[in-house]
Short mmCIF file of C-alpha atoms in Angstrom, two decimals:
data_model
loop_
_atom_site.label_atom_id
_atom_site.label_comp_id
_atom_site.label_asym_id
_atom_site.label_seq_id
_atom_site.Cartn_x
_atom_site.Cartn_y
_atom_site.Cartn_z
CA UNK A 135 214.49 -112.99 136.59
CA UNK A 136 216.58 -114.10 133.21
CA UNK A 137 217.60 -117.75 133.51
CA UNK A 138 220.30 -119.38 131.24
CA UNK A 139 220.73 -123.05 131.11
CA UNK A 140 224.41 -124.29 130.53
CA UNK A 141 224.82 -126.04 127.57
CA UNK A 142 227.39 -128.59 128.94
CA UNK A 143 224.20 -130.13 131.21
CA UNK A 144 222.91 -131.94 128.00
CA UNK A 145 224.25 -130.34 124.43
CA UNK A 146 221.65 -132.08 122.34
CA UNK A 147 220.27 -130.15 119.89
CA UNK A 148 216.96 -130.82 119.77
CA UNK A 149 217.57 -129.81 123.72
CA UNK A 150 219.30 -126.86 123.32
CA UNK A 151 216.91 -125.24 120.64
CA UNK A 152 213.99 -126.72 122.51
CA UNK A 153 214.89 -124.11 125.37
CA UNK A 154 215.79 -121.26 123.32
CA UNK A 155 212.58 -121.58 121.68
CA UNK A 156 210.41 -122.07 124.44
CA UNK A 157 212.41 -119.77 126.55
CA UNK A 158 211.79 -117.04 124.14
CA UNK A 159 209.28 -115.10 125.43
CA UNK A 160 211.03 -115.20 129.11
CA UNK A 161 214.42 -114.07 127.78
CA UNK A 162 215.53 -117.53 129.32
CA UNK A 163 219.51 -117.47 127.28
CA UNK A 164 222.40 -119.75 127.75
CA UNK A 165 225.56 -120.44 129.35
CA UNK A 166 228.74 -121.66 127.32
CA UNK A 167 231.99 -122.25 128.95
CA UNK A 168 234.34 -123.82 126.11
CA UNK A 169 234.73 -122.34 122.92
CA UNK A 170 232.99 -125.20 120.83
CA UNK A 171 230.07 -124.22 123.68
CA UNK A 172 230.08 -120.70 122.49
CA UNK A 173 229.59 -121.70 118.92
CA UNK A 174 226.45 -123.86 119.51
CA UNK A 175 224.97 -121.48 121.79
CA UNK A 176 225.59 -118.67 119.35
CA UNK A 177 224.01 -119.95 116.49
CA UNK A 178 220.84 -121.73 118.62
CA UNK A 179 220.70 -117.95 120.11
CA UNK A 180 220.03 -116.12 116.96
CA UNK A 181 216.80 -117.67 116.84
CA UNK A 182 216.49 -116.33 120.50
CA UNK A 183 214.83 -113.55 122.50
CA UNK A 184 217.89 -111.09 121.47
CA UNK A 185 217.65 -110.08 125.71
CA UNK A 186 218.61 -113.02 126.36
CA UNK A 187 222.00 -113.45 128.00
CA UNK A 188 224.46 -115.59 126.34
CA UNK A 189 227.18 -115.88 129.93
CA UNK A 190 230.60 -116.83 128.97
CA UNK A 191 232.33 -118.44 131.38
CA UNK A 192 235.45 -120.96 131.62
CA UNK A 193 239.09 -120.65 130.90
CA UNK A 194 239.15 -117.94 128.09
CA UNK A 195 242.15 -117.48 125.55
CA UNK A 196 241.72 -114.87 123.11
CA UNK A 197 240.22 -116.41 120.25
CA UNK A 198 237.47 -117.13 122.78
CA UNK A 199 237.21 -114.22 123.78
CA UNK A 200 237.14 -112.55 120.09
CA UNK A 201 234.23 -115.03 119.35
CA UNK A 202 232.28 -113.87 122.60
CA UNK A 203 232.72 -109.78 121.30
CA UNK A 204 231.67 -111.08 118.04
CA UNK A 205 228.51 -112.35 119.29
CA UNK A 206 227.74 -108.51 120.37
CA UNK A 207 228.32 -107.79 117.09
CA UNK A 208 226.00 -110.08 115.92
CA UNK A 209 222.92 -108.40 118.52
CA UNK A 210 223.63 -110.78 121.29
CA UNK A 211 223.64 -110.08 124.44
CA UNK A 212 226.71 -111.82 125.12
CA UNK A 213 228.24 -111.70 128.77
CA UNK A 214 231.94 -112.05 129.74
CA UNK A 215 232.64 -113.79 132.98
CA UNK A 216 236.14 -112.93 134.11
CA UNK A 217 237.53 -116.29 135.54
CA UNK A 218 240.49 -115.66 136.15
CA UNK A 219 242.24 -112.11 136.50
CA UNK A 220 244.84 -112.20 133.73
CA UNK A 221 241.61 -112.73 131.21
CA UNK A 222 240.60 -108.71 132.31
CA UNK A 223 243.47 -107.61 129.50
CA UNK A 224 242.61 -109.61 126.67
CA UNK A 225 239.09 -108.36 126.88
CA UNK A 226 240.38 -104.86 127.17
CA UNK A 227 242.76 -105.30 124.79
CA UNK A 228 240.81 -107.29 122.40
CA UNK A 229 237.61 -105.38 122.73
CA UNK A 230 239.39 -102.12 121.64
CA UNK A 231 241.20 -103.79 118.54
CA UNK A 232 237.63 -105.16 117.45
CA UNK A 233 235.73 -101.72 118.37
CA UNK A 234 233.46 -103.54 120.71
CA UNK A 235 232.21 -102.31 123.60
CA UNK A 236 231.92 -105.35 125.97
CA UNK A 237 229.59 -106.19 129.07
CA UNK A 238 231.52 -107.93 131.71
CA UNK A 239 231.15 -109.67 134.61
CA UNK A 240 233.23 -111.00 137.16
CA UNK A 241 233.25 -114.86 139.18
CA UNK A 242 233.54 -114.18 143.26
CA UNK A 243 235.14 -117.02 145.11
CA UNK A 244 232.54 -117.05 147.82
CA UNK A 245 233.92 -118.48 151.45
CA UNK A 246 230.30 -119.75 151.42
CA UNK A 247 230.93 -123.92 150.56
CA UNK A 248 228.62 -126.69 150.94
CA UNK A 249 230.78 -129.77 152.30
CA UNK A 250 228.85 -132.44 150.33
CA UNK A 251 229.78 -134.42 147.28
CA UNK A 252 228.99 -131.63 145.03
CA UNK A 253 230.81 -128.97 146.91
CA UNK A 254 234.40 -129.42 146.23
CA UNK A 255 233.90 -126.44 143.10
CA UNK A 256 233.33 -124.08 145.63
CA UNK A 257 234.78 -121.87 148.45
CA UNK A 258 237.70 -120.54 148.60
CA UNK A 259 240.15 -123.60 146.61
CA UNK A 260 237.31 -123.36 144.00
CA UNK A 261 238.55 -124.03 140.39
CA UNK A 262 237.35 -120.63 138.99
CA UNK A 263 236.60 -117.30 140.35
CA UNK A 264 238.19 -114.10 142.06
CA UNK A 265 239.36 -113.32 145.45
CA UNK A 266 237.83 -110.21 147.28
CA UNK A 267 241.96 -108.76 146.30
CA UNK A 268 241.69 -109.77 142.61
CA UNK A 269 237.92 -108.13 142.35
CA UNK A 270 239.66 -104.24 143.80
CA UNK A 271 242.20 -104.89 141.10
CA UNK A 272 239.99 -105.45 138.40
CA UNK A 273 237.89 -103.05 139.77
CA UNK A 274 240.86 -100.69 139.68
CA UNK A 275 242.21 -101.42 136.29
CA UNK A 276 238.64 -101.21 134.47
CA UNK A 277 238.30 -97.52 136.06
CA UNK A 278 241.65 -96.50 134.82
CA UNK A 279 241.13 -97.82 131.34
CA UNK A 280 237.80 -95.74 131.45
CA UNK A 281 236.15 -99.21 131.00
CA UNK A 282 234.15 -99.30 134.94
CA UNK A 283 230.53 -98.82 134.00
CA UNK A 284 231.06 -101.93 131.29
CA UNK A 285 230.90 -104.15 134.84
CA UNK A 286 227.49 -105.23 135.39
CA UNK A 287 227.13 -108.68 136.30
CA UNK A 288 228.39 -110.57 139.39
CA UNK A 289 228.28 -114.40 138.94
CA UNK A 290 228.86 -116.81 142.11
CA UNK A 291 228.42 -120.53 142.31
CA UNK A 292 227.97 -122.76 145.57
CA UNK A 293 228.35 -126.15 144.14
CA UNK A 294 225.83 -128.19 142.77
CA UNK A 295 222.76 -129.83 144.43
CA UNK A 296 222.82 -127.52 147.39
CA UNK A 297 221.09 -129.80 150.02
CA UNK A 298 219.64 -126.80 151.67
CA UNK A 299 218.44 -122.96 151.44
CA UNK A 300 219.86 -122.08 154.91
CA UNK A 301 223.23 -122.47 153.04
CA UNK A 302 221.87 -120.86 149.82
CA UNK A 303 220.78 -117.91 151.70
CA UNK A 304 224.04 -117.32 153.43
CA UNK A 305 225.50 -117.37 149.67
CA UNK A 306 223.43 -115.28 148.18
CA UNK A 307 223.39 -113.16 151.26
CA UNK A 308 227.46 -112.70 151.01
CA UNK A 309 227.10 -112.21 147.22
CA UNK A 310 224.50 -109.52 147.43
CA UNK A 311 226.85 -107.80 149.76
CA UNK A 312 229.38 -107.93 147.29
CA UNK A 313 227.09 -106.62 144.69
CA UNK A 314 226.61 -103.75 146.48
CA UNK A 315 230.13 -102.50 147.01
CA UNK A 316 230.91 -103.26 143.76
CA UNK A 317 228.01 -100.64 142.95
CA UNK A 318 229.42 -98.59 145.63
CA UNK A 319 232.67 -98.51 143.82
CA UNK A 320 231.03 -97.01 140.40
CA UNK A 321 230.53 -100.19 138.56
CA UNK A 322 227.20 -99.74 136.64
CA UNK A 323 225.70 -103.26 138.18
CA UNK A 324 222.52 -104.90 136.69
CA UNK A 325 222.71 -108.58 137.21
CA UNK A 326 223.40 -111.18 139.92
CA UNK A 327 223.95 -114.22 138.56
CA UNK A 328 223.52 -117.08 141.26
CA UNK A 329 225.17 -120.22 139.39
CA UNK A 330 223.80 -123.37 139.24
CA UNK A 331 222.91 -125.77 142.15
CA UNK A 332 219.10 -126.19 141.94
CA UNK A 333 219.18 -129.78 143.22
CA UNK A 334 217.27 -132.68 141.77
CA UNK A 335 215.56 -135.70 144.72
CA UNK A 336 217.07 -138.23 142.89
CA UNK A 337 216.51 -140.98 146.24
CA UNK A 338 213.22 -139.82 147.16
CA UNK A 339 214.21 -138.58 150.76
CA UNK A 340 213.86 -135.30 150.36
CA UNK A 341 216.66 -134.71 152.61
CA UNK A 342 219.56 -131.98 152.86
CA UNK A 343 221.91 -135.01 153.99
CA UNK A 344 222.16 -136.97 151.27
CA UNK A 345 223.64 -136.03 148.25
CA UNK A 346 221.09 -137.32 145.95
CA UNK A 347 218.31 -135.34 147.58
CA UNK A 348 217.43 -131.57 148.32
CA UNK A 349 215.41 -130.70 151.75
CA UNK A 350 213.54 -127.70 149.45
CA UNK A 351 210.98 -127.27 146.70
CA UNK A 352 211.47 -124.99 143.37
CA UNK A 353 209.19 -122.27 145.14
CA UNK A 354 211.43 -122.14 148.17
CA UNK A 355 214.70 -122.08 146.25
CA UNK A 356 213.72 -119.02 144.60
CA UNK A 357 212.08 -117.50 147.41
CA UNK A 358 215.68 -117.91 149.39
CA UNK A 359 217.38 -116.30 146.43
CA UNK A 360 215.46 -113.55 146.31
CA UNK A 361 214.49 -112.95 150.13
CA UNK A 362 218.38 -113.00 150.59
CA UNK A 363 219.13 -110.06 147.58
CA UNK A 364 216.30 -107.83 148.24
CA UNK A 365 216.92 -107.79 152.14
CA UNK A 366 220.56 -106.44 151.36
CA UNK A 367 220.02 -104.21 148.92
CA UNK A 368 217.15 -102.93 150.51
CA UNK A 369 219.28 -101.96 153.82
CA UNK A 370 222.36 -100.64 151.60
CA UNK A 371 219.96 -98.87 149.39
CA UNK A 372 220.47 -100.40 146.23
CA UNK A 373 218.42 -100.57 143.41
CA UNK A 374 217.21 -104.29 142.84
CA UNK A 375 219.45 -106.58 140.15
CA UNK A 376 217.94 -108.97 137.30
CA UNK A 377 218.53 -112.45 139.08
CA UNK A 378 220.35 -114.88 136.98
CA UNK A 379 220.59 -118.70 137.00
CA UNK A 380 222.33 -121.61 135.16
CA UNK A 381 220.28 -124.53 136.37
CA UNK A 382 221.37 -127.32 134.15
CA UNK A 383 220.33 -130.35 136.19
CA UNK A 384 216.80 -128.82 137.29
CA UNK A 385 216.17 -128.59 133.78
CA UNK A 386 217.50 -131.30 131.74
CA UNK A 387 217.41 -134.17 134.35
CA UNK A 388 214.34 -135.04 133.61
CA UNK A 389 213.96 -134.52 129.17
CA UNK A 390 214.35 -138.53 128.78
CA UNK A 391 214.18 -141.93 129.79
CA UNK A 392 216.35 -144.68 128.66
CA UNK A 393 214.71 -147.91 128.05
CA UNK A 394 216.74 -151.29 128.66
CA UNK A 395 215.48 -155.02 128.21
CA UNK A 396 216.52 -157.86 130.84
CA UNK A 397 217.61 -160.46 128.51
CA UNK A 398 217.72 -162.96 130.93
CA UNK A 399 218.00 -163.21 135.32
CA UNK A 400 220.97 -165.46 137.00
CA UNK A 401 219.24 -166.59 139.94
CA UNK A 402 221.12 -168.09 143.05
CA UNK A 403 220.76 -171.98 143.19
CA UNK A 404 220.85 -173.34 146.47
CA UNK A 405 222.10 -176.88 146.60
CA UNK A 406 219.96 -179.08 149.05
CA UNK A 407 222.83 -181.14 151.47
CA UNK A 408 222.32 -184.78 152.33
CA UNK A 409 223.37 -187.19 154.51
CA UNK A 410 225.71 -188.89 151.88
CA UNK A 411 227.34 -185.61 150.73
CA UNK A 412 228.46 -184.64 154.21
CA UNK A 413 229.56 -188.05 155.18
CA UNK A 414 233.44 -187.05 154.43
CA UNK A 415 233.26 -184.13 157.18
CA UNK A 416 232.44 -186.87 159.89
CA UNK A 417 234.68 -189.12 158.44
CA UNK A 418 237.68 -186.49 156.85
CA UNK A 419 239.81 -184.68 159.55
CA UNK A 420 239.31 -183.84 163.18
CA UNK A 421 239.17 -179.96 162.17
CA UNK A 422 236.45 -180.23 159.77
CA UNK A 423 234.63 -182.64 161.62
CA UNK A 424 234.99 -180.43 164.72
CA UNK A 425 233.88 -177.59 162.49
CA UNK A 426 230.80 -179.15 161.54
CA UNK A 427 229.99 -180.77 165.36
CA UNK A 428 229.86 -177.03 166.22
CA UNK A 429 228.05 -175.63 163.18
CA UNK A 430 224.92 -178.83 163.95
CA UNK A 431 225.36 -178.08 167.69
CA UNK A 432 224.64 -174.14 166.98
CA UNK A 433 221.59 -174.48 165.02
CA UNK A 434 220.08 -176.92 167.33
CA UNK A 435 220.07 -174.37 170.18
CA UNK A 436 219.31 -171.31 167.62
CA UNK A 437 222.36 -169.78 168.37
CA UNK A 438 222.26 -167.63 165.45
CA UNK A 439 225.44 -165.51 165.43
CA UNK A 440 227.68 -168.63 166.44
CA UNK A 441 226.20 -169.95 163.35
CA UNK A 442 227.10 -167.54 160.69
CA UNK A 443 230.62 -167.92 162.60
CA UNK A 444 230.73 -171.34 161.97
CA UNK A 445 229.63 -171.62 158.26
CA UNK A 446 232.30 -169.29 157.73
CA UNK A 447 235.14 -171.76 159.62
CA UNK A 448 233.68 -174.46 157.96
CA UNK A 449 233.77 -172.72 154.39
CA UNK A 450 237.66 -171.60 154.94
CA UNK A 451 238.32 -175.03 156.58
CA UNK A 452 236.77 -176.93 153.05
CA UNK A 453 238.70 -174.49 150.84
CA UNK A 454 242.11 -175.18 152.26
CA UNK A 455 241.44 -178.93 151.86
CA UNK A 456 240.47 -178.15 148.20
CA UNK A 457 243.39 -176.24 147.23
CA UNK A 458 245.63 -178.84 148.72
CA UNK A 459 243.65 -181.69 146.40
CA UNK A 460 242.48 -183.55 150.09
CA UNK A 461 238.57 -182.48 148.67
CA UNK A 462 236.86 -182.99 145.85
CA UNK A 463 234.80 -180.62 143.90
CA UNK A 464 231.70 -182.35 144.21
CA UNK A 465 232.59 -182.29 148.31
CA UNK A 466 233.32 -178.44 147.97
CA UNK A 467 230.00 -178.07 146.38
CA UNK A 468 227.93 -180.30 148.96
CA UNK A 469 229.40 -177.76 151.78
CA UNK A 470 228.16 -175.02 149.86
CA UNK A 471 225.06 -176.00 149.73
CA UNK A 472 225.30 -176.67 153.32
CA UNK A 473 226.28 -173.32 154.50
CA UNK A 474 223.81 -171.91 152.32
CA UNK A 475 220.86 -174.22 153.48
CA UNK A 476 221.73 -173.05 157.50
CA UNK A 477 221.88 -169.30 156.59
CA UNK A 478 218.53 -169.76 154.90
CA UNK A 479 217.28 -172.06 157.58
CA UNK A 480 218.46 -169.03 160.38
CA UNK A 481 217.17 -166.34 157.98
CA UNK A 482 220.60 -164.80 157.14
CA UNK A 483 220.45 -165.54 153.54
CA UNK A 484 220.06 -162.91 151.30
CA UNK A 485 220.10 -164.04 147.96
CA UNK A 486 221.02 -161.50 145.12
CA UNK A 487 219.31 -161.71 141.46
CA UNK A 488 221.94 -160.83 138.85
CA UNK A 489 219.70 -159.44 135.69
CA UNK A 490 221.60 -159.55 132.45
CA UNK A 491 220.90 -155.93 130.68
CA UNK A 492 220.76 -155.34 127.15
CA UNK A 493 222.98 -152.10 127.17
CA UNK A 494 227.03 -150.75 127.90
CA UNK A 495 226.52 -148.56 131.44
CA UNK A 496 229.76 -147.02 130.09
CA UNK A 497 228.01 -145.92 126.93
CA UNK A 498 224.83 -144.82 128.30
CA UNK A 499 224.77 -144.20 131.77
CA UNK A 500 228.77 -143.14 132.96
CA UNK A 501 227.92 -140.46 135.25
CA UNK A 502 226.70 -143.95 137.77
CA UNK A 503 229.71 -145.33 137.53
CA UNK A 504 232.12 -142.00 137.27
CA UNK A 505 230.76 -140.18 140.15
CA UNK A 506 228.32 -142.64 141.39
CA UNK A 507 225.01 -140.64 140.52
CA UNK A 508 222.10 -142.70 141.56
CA UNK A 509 219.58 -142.82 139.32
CA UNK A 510 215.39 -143.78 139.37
CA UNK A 511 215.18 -147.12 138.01
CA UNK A 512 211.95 -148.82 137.62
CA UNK A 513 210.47 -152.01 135.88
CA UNK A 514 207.61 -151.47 133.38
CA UNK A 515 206.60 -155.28 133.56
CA UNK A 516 204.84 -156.87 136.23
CA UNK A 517 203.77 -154.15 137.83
CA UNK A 518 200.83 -156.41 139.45
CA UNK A 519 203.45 -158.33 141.26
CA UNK A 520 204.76 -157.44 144.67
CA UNK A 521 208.79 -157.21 144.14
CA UNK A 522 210.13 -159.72 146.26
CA UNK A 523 213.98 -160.62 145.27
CA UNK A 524 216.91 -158.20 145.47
CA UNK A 525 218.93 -157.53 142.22
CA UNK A 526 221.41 -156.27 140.34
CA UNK A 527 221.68 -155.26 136.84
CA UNK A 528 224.63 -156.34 135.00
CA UNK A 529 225.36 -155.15 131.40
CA UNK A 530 226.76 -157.34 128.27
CA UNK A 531 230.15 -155.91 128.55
CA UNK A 532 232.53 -157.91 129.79
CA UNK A 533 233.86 -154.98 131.86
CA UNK A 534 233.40 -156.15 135.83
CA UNK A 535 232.70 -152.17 136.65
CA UNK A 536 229.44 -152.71 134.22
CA UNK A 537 226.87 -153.25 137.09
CA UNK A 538 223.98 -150.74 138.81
CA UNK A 539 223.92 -152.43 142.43
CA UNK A 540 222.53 -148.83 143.75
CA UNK A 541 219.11 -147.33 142.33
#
């Protein structure tokens, strides 16, 4: 096994160098997939296990390319992931001009897909890879350019957070297959590379259906991986690969917390009713009255659905009036208190804290609001106290997307 983690997961650099330099002695490399991703990883990697693989992936133009055949001239053991099949003549062009002799590997579009959040990268409409058609091409163009054994690594990804390793086994089941004809068809193969997807149990349910959870430990994962690779090459007689990885989120997910301060709690005030303030609806018009006859008459008998239905007739009823000027806002107010008072009275009410927090969720946490990650979030006052209200945390912006009403 020689991992790599992909810089664009987290490309700190107290991070980045933190795994090179622990990762050392386990050849554990990188992954890069822009060109300013190539740079950092290039010059963290030079203080590196020089076994290490630096994989190249991403759309690749030729400058990138040129800096990944630098980076074997510099001792690295750089990686090119073909991505796309028009990249194969750049690197055979390029790699001739520079007197380089390159390592390649090539993306497979695999028709395995997992259908949750995370899985739209992957299958056959993937953004990146090579059909089974465009692999014999390259395949076929590398041998004729003399250039076949310089194929030895076959990269594949599934999506992120696979939920389960039934699915990753029939992955890396299909991409061991292709392994081995690739070997069959004289390319000198040495590494599988099995793409991220290493899922985090961000909710705590430990469940293959949600998409913030995984039904599998990190000793299962890789015992799927490589049950699934050694049973195929075993039966098509083929000697066993290096596995690869690029588990970003299995890694990183976990280097830091961020630490925010409630600056202050909005609580729900619920306006006790009397007598006197509801005196207008007897005395105001025959709906509202009506309204209200069958709202008392409800929670006398402990009809409770009839009552939610009639707070909310009652509420519409008093907001008409308002907006045509027949009620005043001390009225509106009394039969919102009113409303509110029966739900609580029936046990319907559910009122919602509203915590005023000291940061920008744009700023520091957009991934919540952008693709609606969940995240752990805990309180580290109070902790004696059983938690009794709901809440929401709302940051200073003035943004009304700057809320976490899911954690």
């Amino acid at each position: 096994y020689q991992g790599v983690y992909p810089v664009k997961g987290n490309q700190d650099r107290f991070v980045v160098e933190d795994i090179v330099r622990f990762g050392s002695p386990f050849r554990f490399g990188l992954e890069a997939g822009s060109k300013p991703e190539i740079l950092l990883a290039m010059s963290c990697l030079c203080k590196g296990s020089p076994d290490a693989f630096l994989v190249c992936n991403g759309f690749k133009d030729a400058e990138y390319i040129s800096l990944a055949l630098l980076g074997r001239k510099l001792a690295l053991n750089t990686v090119i992931v073909l991505e796309q099949e028009e990249e194969l003549d750049l690197v055979i062009d390029l790699s001739q001009k520079m007197n380089v002799r390159p390592v390649i590997g090539l993306r497979a579009k695999l028709r395995t897909k997992h259908s949750g959040h995370f899985g739209s990268t992957s299958g056959e409409k993937g953004k990146f890879g090579l059909t089974t058609t465009q692999i014999v091409r390259v395949v076929s163009k590398l041998s004729q350019s003399g250039m076949l054994d310089r194929l030895q690594l076959l990269h594949f990804h599934i999506g992120s957070q696979i939920p389960s390793t039934s699915l990753l086994s029939d992955g890396v089941a299909e991409a061991a297959q292709l392994y081995c004809e690739l070997v069959r068809l004289g390319a000198h193969m040495k590494v599988i590379d099995i793409g991220g997807g290493l899922g985090i149990d961000y909710d705590g349910s430990k469940s293959g259906e949600s998409d913030l959870s995984v039904a599998y430990s990190l000793e299962e994962y890789a015992e799927a991986v490589v049950a699934s690779v050694r049973f195929v090459c075993d039966r098509r007689s083929v000697k066993h690969p290096v596995i690869c990885s690029e588990s970003g989120r299995a890694i990183v997910s976990h280097h830091s917390v961020l630490i925010f301060e409630a600056v202050s709690a909005d609580k729900p005030m619920v306006h006790q009713a009397t007598p006197d303030d509801i005196q207008f609806l007897l005395e105001g018009n025959e709906e509202a009255r009506a309204n209200y006859e069958d709202l008392y008459a409800a929670v006398m008998r402990g009809d409770h659905e009839s009552c939610l239905l009639y707070v909310d007739q009652l509420k519409q009823r008093c907001v008409e009036g308002f907006k045509e000027g027949v009620l005043s806002i001390e009225q509106l107010a009394s039969v919102d208190g009113l409303c509110e008072w029966v739900l609580k009275a029936i046990g319907a009410s559910d009122p919602v804290h509203t915590y005023n927090i000291n940061l920008s969720v744009f700023t520091s946490i957009p991934d919540l609001w952008g693709i609606e990650q969940l995240f752990p979030i805990v309180p580290i006052h109070k902790l004696d106290q059983r938690p009794g209200a709901r809440g929401i945390l709302s940051d200073l912006t003035c943004d009304s997307d700057g809320k976490i009403n899911k954690f």
